[in-house]
PDB file of C-alpha atoms in Angstrom:
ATOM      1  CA  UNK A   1    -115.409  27.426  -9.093  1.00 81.00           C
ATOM      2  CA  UNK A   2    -115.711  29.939 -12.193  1.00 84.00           C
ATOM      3  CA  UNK A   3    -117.259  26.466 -14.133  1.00 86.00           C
ATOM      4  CA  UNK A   4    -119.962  26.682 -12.003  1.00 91.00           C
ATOM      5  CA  UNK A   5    -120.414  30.181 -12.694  1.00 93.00           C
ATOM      6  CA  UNK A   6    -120.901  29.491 -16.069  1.00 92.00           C
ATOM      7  CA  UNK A   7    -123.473  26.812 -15.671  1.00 93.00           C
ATOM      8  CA  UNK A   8    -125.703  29.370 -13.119  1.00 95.00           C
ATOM      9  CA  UNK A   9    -128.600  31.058 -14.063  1.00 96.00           C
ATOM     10  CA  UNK A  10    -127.554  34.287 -13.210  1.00 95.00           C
ATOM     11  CA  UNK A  11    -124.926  34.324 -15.546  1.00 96.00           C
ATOM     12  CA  UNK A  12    -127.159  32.776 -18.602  1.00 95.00           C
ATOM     13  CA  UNK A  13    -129.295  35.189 -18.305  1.00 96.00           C
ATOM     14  CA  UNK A  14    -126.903  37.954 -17.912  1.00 97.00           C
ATOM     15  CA  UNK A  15    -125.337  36.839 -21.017  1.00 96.00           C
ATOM     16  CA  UNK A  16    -128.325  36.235 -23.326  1.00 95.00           C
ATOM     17  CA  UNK A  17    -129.620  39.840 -22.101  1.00 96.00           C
ATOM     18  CA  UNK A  18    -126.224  41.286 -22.785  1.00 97.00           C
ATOM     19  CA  UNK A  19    -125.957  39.573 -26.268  1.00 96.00           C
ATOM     20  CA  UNK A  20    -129.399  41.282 -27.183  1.00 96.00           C
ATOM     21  CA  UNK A  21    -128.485  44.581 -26.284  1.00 97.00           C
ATOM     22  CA  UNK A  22    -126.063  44.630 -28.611  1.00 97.00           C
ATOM     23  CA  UNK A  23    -128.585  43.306 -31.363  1.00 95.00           C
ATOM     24  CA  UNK A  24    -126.369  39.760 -31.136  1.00 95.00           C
ATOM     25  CA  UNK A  25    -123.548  41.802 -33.313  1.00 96.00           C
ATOM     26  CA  UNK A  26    -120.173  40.979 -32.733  1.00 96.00           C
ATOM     27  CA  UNK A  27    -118.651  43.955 -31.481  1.00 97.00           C
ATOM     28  CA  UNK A  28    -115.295  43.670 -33.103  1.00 95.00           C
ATOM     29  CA  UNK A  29    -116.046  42.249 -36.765  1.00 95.00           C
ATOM     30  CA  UNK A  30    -119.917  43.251 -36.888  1.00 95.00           C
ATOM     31  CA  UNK A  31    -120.901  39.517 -38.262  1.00 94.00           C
ATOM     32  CA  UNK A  32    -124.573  38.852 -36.768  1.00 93.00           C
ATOM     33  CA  UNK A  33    -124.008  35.736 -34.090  1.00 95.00           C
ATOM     34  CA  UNK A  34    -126.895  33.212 -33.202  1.00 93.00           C
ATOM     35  CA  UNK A  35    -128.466  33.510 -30.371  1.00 92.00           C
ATOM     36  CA  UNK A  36    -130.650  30.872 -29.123  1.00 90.00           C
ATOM     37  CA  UNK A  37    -134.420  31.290 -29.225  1.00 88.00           C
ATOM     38  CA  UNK A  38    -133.871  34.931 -30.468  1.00 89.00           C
ATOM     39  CA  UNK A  39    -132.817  34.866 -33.918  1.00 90.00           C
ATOM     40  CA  UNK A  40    -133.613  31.234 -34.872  1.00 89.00           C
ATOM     41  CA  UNK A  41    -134.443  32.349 -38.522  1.00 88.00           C
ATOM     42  CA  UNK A  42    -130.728  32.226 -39.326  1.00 86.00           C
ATOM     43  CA  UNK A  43    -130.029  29.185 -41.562  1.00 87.00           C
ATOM     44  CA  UNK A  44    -128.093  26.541 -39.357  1.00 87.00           C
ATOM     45  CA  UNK A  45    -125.144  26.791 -41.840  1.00 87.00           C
ATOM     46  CA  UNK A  46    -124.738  30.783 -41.162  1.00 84.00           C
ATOM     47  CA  UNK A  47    -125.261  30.450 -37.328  1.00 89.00           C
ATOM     48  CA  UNK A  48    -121.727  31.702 -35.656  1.00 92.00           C
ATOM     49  CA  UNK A  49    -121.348  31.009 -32.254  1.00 92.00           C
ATOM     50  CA  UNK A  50    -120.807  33.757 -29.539  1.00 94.00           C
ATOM     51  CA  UNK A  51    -119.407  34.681 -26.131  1.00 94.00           C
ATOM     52  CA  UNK A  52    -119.861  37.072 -24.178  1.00 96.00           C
ATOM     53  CA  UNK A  53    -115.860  38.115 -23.090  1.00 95.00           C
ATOM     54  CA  UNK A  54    -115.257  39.406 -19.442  1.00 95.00           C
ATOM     55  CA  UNK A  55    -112.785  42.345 -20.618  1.00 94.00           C
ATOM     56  CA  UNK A  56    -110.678  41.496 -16.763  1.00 93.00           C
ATOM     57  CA  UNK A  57    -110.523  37.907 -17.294  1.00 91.00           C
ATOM     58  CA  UNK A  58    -112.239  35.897 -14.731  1.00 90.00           C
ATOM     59  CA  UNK A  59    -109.732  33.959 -12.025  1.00 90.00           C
ATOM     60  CA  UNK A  60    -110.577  31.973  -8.937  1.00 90.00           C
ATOM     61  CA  UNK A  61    -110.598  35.386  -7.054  1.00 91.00           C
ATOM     62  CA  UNK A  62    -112.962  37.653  -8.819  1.00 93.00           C
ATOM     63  CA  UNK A  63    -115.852  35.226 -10.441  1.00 93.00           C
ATOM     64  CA  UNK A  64    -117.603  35.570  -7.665  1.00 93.00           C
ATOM     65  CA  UNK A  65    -117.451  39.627  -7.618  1.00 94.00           C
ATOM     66  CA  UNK A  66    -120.907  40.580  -9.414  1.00 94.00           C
ATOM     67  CA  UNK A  67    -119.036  43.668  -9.976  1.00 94.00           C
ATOM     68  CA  UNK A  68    -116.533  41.794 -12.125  1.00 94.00           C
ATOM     69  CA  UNK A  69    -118.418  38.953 -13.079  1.00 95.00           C
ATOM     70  CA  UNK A  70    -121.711  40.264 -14.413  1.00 97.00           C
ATOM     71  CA  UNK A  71    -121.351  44.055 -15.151  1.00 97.00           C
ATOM     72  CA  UNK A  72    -122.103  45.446 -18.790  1.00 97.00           C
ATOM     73  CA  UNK A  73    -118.951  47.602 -18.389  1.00 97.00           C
ATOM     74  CA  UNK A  74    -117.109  44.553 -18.217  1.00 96.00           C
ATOM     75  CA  UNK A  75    -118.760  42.777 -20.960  1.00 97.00           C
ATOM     76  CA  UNK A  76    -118.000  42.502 -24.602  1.00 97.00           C
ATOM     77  CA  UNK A  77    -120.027  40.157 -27.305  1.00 97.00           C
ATOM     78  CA  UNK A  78    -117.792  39.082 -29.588  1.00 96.00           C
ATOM     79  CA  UNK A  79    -117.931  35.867 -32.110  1.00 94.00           C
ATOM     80  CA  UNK A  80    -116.134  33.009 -31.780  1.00 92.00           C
ATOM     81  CA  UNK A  81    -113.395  33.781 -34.134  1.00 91.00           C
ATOM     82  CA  UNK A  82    -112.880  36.917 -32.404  1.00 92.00           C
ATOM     83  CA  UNK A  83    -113.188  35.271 -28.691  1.00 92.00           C
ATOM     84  CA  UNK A  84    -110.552  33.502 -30.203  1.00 89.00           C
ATOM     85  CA  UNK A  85    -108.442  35.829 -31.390  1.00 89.00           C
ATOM     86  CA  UNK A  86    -108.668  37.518 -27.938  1.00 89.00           C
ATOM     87  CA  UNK A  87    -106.847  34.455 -25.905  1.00 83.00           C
ATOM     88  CA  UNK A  88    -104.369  34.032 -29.530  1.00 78.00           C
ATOM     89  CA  UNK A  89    -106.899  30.447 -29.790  1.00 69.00           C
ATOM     90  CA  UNK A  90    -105.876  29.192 -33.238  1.00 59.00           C
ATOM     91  CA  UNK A  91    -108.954  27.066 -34.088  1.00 54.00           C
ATOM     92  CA  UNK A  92    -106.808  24.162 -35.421  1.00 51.00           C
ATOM     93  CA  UNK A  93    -105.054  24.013 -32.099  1.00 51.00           C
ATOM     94  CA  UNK A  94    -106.902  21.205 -30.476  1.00 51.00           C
ATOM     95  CA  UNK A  95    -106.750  17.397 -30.823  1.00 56.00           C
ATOM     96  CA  UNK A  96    -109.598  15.873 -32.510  1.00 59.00           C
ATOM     97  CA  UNK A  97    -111.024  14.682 -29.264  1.00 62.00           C
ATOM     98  CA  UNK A  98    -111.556  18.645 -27.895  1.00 68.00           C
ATOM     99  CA  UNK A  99    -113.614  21.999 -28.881  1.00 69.00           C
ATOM    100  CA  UNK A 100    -113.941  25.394 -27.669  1.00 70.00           C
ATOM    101  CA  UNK A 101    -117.464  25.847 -25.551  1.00 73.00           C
ATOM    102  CA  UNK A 102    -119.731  28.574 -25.784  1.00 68.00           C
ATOM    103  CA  UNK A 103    -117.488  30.195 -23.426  1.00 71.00           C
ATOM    104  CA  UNK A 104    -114.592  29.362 -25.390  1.00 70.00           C
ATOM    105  CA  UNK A 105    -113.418  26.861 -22.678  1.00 73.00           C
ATOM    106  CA  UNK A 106    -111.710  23.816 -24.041  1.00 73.00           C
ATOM    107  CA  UNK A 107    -113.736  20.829 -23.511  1.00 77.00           C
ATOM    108  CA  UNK A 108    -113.777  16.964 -24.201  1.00 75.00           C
ATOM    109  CA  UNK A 109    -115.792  16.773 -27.460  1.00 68.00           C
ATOM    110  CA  UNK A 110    -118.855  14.445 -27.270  1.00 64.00           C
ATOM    111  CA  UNK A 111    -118.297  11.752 -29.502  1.00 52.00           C
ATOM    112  CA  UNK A 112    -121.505   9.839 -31.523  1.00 48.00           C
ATOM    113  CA  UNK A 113    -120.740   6.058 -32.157  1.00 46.00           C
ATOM    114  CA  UNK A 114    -122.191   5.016 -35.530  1.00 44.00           C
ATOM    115  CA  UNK A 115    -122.433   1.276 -35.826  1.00 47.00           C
ATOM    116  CA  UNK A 116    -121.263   0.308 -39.282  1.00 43.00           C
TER     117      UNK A 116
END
């Protein structure tokens, strides 16, 4: 499954490696994103998250292609906003009980219980 792909190793890597080749710019606006463990200076306030965007979408089919999957050529780091703007994502779009992953998935938000 192309969840699982995202969850490997390889493709961590890949991505974190990709993201600092491109000196963790967005390639679209040219806002600085955050990665993790690279450019923790960044006040938590200014960090902007970032994917890296498989220019041929990933399907059930080609995830598993390295050639698709993982190649530069295929790659693009973009910001969240502009991830967004790629699959027309409007960021008020979800109910309050989802969010957009670090690879802009839509996922079940994990709620905190306060006790009051």
């Amino acid at each position: 499954m192309r969840k699982d792909f995202y969850k490997s190793k390889a493709w961590k890597d890949n991505r974190k490696a990709f993201a600092l080749s491109r000196y963790c710019i967005c390639e679209r606006c040219g806002k600085a994103v955050y990665v993790s463990g690279i450019n923790d200076y960044l006040p938590k306030e200014n960090r902007l998250r970032y994917v890296v965007h498989h220019k041929e979408y990933l399907n059930e089919d080609n995830y598993i292609d390295d050639s698709v999957a993982l190649d530069w050529n295929n790659l693009e780091l973009l910001c969240i906003d502009c991830h967004n703007k790629e699959h027309n994502v409007r960021q008020d779009a979800t109910r309050c009980d989802l969010e957009f992953d670090d690879n802009g998935n839509l996922i079940q938000r994990k709620m905190i219980k306060r006790n009051l």
